[in-house]
Tab-separated table of C-alpha atoms in Angstrom:
chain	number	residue	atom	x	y	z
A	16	UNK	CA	0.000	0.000	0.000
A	17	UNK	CA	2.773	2.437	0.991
A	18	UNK	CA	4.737	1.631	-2.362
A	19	UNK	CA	1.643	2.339	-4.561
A	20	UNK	CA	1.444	5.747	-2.690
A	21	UNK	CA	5.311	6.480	-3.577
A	22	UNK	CA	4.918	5.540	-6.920
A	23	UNK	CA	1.512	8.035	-7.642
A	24	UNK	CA	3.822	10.870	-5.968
A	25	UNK	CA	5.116	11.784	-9.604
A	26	UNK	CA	2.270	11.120	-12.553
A	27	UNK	CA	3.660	9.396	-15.615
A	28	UNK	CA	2.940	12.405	-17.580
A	29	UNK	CA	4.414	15.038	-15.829
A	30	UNK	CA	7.479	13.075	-15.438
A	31	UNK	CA	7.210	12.339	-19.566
A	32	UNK	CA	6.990	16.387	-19.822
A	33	UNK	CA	10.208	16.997	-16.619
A	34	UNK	CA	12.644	14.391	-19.174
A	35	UNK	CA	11.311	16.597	-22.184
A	36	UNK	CA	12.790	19.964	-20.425
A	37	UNK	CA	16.033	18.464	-19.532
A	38	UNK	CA	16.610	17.162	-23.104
A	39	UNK	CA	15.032	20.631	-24.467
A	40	UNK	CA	17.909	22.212	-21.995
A	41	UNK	CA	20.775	20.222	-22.980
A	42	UNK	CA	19.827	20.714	-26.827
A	43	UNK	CA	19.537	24.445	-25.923
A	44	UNK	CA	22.885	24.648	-23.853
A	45	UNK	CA	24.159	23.252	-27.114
A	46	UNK	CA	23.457	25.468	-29.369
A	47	UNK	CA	24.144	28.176	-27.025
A	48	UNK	CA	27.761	26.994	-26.906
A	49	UNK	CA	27.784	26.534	-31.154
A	50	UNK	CA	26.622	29.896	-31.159
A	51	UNK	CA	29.270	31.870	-29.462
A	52	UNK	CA	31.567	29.653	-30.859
A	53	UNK	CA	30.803	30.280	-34.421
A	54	UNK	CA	30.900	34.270	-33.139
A	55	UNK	CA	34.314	34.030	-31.943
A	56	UNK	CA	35.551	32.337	-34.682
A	57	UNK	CA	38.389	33.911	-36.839
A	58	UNK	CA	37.249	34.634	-40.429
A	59	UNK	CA	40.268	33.702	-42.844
A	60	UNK	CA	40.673	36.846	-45.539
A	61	UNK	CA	42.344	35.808	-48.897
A	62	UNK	CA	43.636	38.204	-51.799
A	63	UNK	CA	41.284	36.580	-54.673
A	64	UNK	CA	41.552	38.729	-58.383
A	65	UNK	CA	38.185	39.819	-59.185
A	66	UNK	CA	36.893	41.446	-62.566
A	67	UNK	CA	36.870	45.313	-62.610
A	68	UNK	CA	34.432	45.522	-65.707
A	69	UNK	CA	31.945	43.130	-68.241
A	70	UNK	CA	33.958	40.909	-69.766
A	71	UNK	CA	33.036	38.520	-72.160
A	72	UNK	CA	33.717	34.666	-72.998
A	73	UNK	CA	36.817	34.715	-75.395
A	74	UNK	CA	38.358	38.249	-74.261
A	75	UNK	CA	41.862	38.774	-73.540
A	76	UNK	CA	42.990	40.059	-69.940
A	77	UNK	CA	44.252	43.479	-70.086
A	78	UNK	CA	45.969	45.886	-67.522
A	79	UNK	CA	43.069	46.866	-65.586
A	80	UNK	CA	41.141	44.074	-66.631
A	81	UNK	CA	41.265	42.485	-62.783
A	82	UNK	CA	41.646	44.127	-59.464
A	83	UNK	CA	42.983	42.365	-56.060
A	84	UNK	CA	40.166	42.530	-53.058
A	85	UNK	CA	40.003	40.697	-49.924
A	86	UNK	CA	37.126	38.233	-49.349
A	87	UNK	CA	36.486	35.138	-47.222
A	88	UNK	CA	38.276	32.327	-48.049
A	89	UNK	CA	35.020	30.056	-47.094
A	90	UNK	CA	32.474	32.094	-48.792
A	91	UNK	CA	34.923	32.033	-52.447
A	92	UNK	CA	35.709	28.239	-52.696
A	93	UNK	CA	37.112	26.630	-55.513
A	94	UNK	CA	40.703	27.508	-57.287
A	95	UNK	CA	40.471	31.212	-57.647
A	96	UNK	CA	43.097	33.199	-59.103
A	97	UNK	CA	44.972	35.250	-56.460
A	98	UNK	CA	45.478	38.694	-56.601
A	99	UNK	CA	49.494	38.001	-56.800
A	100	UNK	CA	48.589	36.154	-59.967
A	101	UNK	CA	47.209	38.954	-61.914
A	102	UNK	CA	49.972	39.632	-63.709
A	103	UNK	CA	50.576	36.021	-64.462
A	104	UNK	CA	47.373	35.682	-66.321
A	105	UNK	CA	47.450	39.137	-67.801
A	106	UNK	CA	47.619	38.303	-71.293
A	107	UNK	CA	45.617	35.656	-71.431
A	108	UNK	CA	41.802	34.390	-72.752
A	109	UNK	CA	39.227	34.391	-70.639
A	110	UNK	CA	36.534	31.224	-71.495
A	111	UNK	CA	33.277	32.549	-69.366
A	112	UNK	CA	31.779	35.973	-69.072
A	113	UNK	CA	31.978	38.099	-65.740
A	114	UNK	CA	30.430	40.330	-63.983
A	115	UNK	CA	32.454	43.669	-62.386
A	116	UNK	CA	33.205	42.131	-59.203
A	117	UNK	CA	33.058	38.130	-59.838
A	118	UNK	CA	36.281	36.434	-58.968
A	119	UNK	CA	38.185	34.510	-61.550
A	120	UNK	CA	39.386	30.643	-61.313
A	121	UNK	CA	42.078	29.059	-62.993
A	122	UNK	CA	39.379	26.940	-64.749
A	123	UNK	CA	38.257	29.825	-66.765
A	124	UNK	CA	41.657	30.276	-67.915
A	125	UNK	CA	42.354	26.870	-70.386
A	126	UNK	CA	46.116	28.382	-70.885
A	127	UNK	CA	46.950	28.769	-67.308
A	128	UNK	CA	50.035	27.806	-65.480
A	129	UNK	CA	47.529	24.744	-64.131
A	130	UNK	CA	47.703	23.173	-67.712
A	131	UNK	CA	45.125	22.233	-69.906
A	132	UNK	CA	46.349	21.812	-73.195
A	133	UNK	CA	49.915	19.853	-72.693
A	134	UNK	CA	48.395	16.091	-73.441
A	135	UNK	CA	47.072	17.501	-77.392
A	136	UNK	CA	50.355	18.675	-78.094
A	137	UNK	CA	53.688	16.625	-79.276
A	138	UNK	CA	56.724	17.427	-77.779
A	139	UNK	CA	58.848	16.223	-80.356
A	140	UNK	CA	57.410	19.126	-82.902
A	141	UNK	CA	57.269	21.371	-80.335
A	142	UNK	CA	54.047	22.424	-80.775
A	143	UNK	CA	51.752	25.125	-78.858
A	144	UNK	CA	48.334	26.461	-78.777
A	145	UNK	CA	47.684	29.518	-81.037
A	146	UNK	CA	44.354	31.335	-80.593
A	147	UNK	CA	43.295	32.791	-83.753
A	148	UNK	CA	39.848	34.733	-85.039
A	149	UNK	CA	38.649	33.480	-87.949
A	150	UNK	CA	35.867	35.113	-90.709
A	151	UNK	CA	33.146	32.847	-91.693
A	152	UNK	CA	29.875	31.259	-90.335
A	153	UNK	CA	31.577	28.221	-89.795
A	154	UNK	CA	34.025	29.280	-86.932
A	155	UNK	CA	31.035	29.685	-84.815
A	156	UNK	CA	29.866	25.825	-85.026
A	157	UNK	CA	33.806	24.444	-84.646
A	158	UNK	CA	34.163	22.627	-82.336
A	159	UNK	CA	37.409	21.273	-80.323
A	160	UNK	CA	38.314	18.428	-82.218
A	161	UNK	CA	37.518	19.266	-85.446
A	162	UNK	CA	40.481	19.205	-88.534
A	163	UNK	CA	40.194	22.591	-90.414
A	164	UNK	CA	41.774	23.897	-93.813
A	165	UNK	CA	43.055	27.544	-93.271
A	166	UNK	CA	42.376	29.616	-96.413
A	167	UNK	CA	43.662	33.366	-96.955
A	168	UNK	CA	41.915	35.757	-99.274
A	169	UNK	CA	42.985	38.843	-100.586
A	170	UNK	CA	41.561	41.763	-103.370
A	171	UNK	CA	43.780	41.036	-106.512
A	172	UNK	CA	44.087	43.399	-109.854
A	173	UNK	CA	40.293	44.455	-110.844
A	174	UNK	CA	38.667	44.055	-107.195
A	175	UNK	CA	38.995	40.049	-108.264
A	176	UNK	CA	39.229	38.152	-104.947
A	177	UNK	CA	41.837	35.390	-104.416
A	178	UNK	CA	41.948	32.583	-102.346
A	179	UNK	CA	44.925	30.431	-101.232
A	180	UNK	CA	45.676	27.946	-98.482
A	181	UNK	CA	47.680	29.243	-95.826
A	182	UNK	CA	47.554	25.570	-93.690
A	183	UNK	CA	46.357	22.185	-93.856
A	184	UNK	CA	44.930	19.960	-91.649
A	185	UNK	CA	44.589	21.753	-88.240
A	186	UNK	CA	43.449	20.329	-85.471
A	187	UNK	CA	41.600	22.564	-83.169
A	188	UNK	CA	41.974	21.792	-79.569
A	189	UNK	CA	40.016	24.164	-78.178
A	190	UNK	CA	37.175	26.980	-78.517
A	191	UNK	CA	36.854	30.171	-76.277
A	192	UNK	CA	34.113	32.481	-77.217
A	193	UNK	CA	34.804	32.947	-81.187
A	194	UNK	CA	38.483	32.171	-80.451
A	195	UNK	CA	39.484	28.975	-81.933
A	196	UNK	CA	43.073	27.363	-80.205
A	197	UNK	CA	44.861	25.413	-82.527
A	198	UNK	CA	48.079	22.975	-82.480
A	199	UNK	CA	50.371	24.489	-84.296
A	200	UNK	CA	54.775	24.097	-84.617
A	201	UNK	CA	56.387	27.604	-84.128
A	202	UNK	CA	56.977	27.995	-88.034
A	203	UNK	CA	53.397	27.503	-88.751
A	204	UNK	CA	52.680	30.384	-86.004
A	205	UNK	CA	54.706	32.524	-87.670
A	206	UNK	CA	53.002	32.047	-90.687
A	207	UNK	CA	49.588	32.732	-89.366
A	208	UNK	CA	50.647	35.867	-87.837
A	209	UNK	CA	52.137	37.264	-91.146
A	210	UNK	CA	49.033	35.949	-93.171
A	211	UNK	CA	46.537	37.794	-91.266
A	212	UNK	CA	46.052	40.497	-92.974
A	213	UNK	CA	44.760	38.218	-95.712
A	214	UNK	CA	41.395	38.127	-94.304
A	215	UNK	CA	41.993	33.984	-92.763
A	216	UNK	CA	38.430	32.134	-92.702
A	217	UNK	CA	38.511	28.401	-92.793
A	218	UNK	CA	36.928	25.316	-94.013
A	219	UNK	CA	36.108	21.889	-91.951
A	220	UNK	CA	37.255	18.744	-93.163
A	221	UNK	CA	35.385	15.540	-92.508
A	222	UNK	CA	36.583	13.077	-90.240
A	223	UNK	CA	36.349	10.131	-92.732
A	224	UNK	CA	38.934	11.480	-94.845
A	225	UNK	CA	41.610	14.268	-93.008
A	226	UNK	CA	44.198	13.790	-94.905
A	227	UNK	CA	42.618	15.086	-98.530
A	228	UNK	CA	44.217	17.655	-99.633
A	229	UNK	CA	42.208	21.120	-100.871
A	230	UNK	CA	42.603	21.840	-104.391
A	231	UNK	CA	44.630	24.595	-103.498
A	232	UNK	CA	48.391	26.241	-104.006
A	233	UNK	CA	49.855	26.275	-100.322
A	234	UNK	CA	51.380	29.513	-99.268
A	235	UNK	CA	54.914	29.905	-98.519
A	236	UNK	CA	56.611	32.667	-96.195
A	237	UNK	CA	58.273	34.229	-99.244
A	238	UNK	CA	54.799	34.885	-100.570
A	239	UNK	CA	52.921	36.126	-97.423
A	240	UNK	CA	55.535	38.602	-95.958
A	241	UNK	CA	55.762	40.446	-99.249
A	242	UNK	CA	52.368	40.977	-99.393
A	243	UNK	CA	52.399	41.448	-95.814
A	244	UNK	CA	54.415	44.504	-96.029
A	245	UNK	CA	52.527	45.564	-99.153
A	246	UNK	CA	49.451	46.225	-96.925
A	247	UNK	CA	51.464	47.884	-93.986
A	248	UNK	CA	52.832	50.301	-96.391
A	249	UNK	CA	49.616	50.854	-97.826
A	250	UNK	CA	48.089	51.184	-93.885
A	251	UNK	CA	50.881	53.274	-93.108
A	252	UNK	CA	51.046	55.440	-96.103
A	253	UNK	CA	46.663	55.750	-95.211
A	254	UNK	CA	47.618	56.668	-91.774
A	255	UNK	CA	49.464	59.318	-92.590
A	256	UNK	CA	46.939	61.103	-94.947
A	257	UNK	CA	43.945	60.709	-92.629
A	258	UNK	CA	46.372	62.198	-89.567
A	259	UNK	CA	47.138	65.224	-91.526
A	260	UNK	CA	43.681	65.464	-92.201
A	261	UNK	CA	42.800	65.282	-88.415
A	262	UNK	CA	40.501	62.420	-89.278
A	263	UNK	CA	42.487	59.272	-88.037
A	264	UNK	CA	40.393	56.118	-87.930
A	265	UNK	CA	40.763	53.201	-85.724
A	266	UNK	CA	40.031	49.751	-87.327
């Protein structure tokens, strides 16, 4: 009799609601403690290379281009370009578009000192990557992969357009915006730098038969450079009138 009236001392529910509050306690104590905690924490500040203006997939970095501000290592994430490396990647293309502000990663950045493009290219011609414009509708659906013809064009006697192949068979290893990166040998950059004031578009070859040949007369260096310096004396000689005339125009 005694022990039933000991045991009806504390109700089953209100000892079901007193284990409730302890645990309700303990959880609270908790998050008390996470909370201060996560206050007193010290927030980790890295030097992270942001964009100071638009810039769009396939532009090159410029001086100014990218600006050095502080920002939370946690909140940034990823592999971001530091603002030490600025001038490392000055100079190069840019594959996405930002926003003033928006950091930059090395993954935007296929021709960055984190490497990209070394397993498409053969040591043993010493190849690199080239990034060249080219005119035509068909640079915009090239894609990496794909072997392309390189064709030159220029105005002849009577305003009679000629064509000529400038290289065969490139392989293009990469696109950026309406850039097109191709494998090249140092010779054959050469020779796309002199030839392009010929107006270079370009034609796709399939991939059942790259190793046709166009029905074209490949260009030599002793062909483009004199024609080369034919236009920059003609530019230069241009220059000259319209800056006398206070009208200089920038193509």
């Amino acid at each position: 009799m005694a022990d039933e009236q000991k045991a009806s001392l504390i109700p089953s529910g209100s000892l079901r609601t007193l284990i409730i509050a302890v645990l309700l306690g303990v959880v609270g104590i908790a998050l008390m403690n996470m909370y201060f905690r996560s206050r007193t924490k010290k927030v980790q500040w890295v030097s992270v290379a942001v964009a100071t203006k638009q810039i769009t997939g396939g532009d090159t970095i410029r001086n100014g281009s990218l600006v050095a501000k502080d920002l939370p290592k946690e909140v940034i994430g990823g592999k971001f370009v530091e603002g030490k490396d600025i001038v490392a990647v000055t100079g190069r293309v840019v594959g996405v578009e930002m926003d003033p502000g928006q950091p930059l990663y090395w993954n935007a950045i296929p021709l960055s000192a984190q490497g990209g493009y070394d397993k498409y290219l053969r040591p043993e011609l010493r190849e690199r990557a080239f990034a060249l414009t080219l005119g035509g509708v068909l640079s915009s659906g090239t894609r990496a992969g794909d072997v392309i013809d390189i064709l030159g064009t220029y105005s002849s006697e009577g305003s009679r357009r000629t064509a000529f192949e400038v290289l065969p068979a490139v392989t293009v290893i990469d696109k950026i915006g309406s850039v097109l990166v191709l494998s090249v040998t140092p010779e054959e950059q050469l020779l796309l730098l002199a030839a392009q004031p010929f107006e270079l578009t370009m034609s796709i070859r399939s991939k059942l038969e790259p190793n046709t040949d166009l029905k074209m007369t490949p260009v030599s260096m002793n062909e483009v450079l004199p024609r080369a310096k034919e236009l920059g004396t003609a530019r230069a000689a241009r220059l000259r009138k319209e800056a006398a005339d206070g009208k200089i125009q920038r193509d």
